[in-house]
PDB file of C-alpha atoms in Angstrom:
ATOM      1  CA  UNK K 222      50.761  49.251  52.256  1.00  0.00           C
ATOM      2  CA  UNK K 223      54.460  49.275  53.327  1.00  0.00           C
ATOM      3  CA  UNK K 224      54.422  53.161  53.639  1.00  0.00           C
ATOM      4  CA  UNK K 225      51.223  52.862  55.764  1.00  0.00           C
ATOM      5  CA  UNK K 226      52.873  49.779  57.803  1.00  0.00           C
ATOM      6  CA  UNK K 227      49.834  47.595  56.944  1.00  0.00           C
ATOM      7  CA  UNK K 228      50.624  43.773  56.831  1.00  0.00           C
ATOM      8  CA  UNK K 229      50.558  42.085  53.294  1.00  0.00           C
ATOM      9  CA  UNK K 230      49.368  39.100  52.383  1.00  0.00           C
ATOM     10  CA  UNK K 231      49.534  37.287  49.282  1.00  0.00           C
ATOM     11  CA  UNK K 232      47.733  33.902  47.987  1.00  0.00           C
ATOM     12  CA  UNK K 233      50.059  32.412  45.396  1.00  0.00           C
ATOM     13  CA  UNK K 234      48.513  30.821  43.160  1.00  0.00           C
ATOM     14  CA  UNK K 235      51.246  29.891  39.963  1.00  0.00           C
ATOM     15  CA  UNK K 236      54.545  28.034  39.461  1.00  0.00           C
ATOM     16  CA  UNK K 237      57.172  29.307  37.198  1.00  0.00           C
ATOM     17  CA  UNK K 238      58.924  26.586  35.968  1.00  0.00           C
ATOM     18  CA  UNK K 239      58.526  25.205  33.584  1.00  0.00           C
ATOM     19  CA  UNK K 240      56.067  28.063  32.099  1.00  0.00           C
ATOM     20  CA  UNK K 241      58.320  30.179  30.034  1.00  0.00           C
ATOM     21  CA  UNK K 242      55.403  31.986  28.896  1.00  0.00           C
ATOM     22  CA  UNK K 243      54.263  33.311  32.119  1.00  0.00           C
ATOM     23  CA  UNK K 244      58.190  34.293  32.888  1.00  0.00           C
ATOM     24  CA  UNK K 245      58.390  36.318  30.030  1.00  0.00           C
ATOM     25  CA  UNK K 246      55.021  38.117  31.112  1.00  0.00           C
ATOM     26  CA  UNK K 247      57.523  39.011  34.290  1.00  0.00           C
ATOM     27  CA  UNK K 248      60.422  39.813  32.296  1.00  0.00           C
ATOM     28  CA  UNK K 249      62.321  38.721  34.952  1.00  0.00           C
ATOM     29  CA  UNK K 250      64.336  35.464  36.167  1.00  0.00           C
ATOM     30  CA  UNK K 251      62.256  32.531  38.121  1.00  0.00           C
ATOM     31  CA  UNK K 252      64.339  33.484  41.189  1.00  0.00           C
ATOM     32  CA  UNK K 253      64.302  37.031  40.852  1.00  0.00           C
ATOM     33  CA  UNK K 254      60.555  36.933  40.737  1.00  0.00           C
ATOM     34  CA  UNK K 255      60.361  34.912  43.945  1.00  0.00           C
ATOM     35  CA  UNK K 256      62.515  37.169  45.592  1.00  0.00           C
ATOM     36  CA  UNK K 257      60.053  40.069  44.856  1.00  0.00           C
ATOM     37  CA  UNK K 258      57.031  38.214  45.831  1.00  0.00           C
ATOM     38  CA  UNK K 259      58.946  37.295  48.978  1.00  0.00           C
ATOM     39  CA  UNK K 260      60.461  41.068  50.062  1.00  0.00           C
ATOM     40  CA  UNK K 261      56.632  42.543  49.376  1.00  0.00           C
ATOM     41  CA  UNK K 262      54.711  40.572  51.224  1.00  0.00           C
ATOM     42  CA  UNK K 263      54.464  39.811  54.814  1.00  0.00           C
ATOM     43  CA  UNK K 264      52.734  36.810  54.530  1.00  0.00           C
ATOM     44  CA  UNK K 265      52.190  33.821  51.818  1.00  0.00           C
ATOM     45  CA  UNK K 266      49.572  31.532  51.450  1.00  0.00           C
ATOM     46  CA  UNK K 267      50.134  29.127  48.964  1.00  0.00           C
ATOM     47  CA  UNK K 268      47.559  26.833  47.465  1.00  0.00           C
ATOM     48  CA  UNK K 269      49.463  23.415  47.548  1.00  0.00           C
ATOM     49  CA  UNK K 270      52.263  21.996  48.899  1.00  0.00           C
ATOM     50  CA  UNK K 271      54.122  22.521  46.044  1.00  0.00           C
ATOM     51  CA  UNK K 272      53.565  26.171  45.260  1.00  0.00           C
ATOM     52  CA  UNK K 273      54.334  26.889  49.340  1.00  0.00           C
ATOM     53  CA  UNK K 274      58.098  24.872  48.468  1.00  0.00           C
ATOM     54  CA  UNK K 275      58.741  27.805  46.272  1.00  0.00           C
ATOM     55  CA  UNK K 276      57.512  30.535  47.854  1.00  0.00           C
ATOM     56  CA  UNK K 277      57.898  29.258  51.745  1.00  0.00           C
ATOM     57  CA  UNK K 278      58.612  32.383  53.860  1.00  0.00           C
ATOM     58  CA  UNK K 279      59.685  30.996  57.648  1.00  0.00           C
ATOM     59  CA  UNK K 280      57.320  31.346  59.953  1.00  0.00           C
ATOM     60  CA  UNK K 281      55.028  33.459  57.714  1.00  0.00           C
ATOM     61  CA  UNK K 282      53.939  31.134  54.597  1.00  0.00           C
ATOM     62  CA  UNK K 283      51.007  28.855  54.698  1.00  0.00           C
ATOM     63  CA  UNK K 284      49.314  26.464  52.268  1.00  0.00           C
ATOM     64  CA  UNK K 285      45.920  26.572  51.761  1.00  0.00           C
ATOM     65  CA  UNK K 286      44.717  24.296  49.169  1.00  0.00           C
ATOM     66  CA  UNK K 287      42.070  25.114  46.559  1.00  0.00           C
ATOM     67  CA  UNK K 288      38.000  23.818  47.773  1.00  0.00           C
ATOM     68  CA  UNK K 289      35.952  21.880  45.584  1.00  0.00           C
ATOM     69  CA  UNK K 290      32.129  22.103  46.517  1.00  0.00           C
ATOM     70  CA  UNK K 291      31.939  18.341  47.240  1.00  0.00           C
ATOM     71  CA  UNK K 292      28.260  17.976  47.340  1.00  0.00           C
ATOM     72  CA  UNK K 293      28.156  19.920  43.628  1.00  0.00           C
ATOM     73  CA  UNK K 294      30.356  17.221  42.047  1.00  0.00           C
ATOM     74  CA  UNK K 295      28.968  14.298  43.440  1.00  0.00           C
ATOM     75  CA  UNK K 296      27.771  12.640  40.249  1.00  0.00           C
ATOM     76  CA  UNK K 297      27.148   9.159  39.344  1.00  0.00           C
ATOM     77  CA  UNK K 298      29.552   8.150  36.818  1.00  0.00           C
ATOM     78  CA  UNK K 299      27.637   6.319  34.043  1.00  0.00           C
ATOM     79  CA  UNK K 300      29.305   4.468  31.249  1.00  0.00           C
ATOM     80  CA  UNK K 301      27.708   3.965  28.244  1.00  0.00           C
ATOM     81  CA  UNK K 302      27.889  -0.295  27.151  1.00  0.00           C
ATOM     82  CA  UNK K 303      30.901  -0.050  25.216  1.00  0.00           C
ATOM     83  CA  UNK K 304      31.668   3.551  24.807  1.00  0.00           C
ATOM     84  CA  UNK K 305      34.146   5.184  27.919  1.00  0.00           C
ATOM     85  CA  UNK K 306      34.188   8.834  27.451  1.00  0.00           C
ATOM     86  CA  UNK K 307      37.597  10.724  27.914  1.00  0.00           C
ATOM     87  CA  UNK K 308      37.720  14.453  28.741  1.00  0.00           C
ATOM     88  CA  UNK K 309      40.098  17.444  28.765  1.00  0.00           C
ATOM     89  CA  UNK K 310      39.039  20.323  30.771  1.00  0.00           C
ATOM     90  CA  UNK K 311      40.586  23.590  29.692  1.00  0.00           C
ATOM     91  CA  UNK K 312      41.527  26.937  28.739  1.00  0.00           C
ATOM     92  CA  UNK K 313      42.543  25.164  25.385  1.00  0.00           C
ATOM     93  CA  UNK K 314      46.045  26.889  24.698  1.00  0.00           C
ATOM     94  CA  UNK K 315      48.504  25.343  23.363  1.00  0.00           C
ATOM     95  CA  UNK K 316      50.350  24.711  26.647  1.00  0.00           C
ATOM     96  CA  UNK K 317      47.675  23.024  27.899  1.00  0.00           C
ATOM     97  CA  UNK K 318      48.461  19.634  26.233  1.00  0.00           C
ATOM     98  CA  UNK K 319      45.785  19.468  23.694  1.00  0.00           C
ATOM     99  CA  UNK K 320      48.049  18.268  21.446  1.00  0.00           C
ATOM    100  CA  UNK K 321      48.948  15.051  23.130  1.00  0.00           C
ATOM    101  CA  UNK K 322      45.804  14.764  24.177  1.00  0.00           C
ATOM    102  CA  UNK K 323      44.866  14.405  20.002  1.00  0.00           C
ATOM    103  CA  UNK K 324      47.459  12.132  19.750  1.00  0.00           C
ATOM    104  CA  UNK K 325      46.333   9.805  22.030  1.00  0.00           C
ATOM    105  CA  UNK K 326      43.083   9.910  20.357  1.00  0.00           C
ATOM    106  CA  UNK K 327      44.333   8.697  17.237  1.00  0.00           C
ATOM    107  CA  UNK K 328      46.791   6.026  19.293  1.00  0.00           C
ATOM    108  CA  UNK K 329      43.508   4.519  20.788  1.00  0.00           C
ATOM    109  CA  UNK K 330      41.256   4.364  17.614  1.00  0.00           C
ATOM    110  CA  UNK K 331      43.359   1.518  16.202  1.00  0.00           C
ATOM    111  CA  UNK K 332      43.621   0.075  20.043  1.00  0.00           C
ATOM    112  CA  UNK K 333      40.752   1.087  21.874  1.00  0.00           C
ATOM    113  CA  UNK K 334      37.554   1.110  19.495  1.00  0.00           C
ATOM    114  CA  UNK K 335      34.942   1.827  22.419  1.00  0.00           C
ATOM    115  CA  UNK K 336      36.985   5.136  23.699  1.00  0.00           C
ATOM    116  CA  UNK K 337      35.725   8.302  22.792  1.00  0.00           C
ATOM    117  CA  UNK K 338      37.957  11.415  23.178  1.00  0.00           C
ATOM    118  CA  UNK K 339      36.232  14.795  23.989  1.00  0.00           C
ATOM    119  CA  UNK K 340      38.137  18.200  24.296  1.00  0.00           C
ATOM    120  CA  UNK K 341      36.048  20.889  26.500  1.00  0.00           C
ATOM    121  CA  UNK K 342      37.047  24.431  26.466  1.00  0.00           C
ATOM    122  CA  UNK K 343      37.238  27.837  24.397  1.00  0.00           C
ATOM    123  CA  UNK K 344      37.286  27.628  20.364  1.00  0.00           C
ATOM    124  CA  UNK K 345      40.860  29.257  20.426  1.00  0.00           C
ATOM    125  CA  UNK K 346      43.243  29.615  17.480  1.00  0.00           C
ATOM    126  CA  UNK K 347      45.339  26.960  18.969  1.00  0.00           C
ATOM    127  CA  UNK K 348      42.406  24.466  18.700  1.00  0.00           C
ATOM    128  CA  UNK K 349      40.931  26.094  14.985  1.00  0.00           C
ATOM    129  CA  UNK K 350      44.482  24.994  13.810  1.00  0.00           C
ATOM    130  CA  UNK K 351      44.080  21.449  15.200  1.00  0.00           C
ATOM    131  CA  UNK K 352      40.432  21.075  13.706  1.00  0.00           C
ATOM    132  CA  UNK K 353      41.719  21.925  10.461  1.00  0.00           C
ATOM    133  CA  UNK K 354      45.143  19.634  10.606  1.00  0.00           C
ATOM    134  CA  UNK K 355      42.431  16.977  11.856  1.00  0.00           C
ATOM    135  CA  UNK K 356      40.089  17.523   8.905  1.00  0.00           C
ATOM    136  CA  UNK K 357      42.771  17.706   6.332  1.00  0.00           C
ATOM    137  CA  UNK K 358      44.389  13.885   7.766  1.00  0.00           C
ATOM    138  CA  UNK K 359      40.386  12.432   7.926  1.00  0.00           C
ATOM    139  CA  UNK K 360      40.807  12.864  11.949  1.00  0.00           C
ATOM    140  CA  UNK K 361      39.845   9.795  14.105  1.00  0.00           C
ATOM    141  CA  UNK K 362      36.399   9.689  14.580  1.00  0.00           C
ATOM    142  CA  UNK K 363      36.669   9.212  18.058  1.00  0.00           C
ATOM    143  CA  UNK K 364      37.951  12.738  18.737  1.00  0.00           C
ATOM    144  CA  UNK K 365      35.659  15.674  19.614  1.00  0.00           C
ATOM    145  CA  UNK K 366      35.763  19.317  20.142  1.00  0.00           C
ATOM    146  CA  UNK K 367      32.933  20.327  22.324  1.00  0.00           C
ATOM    147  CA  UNK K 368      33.415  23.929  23.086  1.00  0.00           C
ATOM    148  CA  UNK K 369      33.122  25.710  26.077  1.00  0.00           C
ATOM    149  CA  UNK K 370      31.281  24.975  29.045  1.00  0.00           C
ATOM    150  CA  UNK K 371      30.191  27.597  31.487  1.00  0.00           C
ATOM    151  CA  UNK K 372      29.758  25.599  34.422  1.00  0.00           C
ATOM    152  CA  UNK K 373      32.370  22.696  35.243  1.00  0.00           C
ATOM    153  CA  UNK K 374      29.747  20.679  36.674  1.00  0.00           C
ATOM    154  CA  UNK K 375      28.582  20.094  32.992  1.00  0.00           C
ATOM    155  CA  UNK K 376      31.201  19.619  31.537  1.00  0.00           C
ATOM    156  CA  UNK K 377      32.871  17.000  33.477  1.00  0.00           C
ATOM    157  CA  UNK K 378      29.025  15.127  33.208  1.00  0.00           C
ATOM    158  CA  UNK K 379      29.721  14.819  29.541  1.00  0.00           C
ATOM    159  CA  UNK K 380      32.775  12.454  30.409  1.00  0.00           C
ATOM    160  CA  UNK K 381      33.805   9.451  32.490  1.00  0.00           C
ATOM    161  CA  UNK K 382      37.400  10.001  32.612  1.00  0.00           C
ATOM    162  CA  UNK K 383      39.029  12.799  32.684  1.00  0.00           C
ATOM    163  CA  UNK K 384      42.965  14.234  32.168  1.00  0.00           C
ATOM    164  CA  UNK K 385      45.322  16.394  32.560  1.00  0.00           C
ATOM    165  CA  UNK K 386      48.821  16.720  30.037  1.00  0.00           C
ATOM    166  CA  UNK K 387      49.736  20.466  30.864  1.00  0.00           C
ATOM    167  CA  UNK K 388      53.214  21.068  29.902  1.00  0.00           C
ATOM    168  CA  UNK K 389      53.793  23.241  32.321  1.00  0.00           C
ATOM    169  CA  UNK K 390      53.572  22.730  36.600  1.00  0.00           C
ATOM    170  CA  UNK K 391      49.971  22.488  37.690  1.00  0.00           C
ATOM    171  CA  UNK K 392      49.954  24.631  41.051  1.00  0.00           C
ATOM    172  CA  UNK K 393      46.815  22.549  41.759  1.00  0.00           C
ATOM    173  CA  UNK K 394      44.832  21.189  39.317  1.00  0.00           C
ATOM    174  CA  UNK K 395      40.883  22.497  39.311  1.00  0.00           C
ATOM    175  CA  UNK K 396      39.985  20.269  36.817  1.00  0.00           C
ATOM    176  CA  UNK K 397      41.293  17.483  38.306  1.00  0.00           C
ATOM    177  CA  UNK K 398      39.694  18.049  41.962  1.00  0.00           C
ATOM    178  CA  UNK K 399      36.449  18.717  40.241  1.00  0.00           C
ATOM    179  CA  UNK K 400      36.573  15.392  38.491  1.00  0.00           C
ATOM    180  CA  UNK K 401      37.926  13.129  41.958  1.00  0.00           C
ATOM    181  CA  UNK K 402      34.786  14.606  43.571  1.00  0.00           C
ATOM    182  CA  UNK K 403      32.302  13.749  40.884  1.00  0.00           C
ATOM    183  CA  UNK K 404      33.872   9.906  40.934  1.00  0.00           C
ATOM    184  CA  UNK K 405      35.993  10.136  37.737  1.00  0.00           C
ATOM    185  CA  UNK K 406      39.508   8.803  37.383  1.00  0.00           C
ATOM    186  CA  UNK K 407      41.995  11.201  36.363  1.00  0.00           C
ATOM    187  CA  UNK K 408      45.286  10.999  34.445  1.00  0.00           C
ATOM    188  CA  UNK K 409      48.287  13.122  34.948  1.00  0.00           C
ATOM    189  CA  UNK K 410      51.657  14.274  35.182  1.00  0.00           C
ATOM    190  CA  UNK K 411      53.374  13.613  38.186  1.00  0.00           C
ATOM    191  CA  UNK K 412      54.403  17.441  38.541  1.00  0.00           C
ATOM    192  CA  UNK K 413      53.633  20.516  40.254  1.00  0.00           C
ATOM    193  CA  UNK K 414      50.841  19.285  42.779  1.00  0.00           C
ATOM    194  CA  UNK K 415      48.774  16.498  41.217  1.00  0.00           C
ATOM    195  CA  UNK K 416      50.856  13.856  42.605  1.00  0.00           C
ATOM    196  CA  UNK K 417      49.347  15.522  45.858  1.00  0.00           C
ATOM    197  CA  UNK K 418      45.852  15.109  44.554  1.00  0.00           C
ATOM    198  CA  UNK K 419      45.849  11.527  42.687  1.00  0.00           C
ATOM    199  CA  UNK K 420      47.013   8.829  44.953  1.00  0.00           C
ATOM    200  CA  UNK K 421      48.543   6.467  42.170  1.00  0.00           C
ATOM    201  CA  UNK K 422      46.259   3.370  41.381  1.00  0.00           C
ATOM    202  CA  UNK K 423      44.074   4.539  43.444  1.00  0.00           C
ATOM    203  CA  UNK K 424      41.941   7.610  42.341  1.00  0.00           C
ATOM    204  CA  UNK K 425      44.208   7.430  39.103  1.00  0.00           C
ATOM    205  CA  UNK K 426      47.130   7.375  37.398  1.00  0.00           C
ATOM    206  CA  UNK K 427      50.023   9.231  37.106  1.00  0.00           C
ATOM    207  CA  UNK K 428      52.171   8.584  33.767  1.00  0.00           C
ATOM    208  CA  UNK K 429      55.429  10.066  32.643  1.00  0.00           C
ATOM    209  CA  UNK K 430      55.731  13.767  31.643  1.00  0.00           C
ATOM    210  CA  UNK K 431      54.750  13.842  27.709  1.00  0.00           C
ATOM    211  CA  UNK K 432      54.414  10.036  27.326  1.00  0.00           C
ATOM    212  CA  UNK K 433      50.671  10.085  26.573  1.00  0.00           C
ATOM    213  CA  UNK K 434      50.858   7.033  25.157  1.00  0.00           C
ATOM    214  CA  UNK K 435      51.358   5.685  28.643  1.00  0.00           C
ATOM    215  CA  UNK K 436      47.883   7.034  29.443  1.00  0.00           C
TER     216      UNK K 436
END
């Protein structure tokens, strides 16, 4: 494109930092890799507010956030007499915070008896391992691993909360829009963009980076 003089455009779509993983894919610096993106393309578009604060370009970067099909999601949210359902929606690797999310199943089955704790997303290593460290401890009953769910629409039906512990800078959150729209509280992070998605107290909550216990 730059030897033909045709404009480039690229939608943005990731933040580095924290994810060391997706740095070392780059085999570059976090700065150096912004630099390239920046020097190649004519134009950004960014999908949230804070993606576009890393990659902002003057006069030529945008931010475009992610849609959510609002009239797909719209869902009643029914809770069971004395059983709330919490969900995590994911790709299931290990930097997705399914960990945390296990250990705040097994916090709440000694405080919260009427919780149930549901993990949605591919039967990965990562999550085989956990199954098995689960089953070897007598896991909390309240924890379950569902498996994946082709359409989110389904999966988020199966729950009446649902959250959000990635270790790593959400550039937007999916999951979490998906949820908001079909009238489910969310938990998160406040980092990367879901403090620009949950309004505290108000569509959610937004608890200290790896304090699940605040959740």
């Amino acid at each position: 494109a730059k030897r033909l003089q045709i404009p480039t455009v690229l939608h943005v779509r990731e933040l580095l930092a924290p994810d060391d993983m997706l740095v070392n894919m780059f085999g570059e610096t976090p700065s150096a890799i912004v630099n390239k993106v920046l020097s190649t393309s004519d134009f950004v578009i960014a999908n949230s507010e804070a993606t576009h604060h890393v990659y902002r370009k003057a006069g030529r970067s945008f931010r475009l956030y992610n849609c959510v099909d609002t009239n797909h999601f719209d869902l009643l949210n029914h809770v069971e007499p004395g059983r709330l359902k919490v969900g995590i929606i994911s790709s299931n690797h290990p930097d997705k915070g399914i960990t945390a999310f296990v250990n705040l199943a097994k916090l709440a089955r000694t405080r919260r008896s009427g919780v149930q704790f549901f993990v949605i997303g591919p039967q990965t290593d990562y999550i085989s391992e956990l199954q098995q460290q689960a089953g070897e401890e007598a896991g909390p009953e309240n924890l379950h691993f569902i498996g994946y769910t082709a359409d989110p629409l389904e999966a988020i039906r199966q729950v009446n909360v649902v959250v959000s512990f990635s270790l790593f800078a959400e550039s937007f959150g999916r999951s979490i829009a998906e949820a908001m729209a079909a009238r489910r509280p969310v938990i998160g992070y406040p980092s990367g963009a879901l403090p620009e998605l949950i309004r505290h107290n108000r569509d959610g909550f937004l608890i200290p980076r790896l304090d699940y216990a605040k959740a």
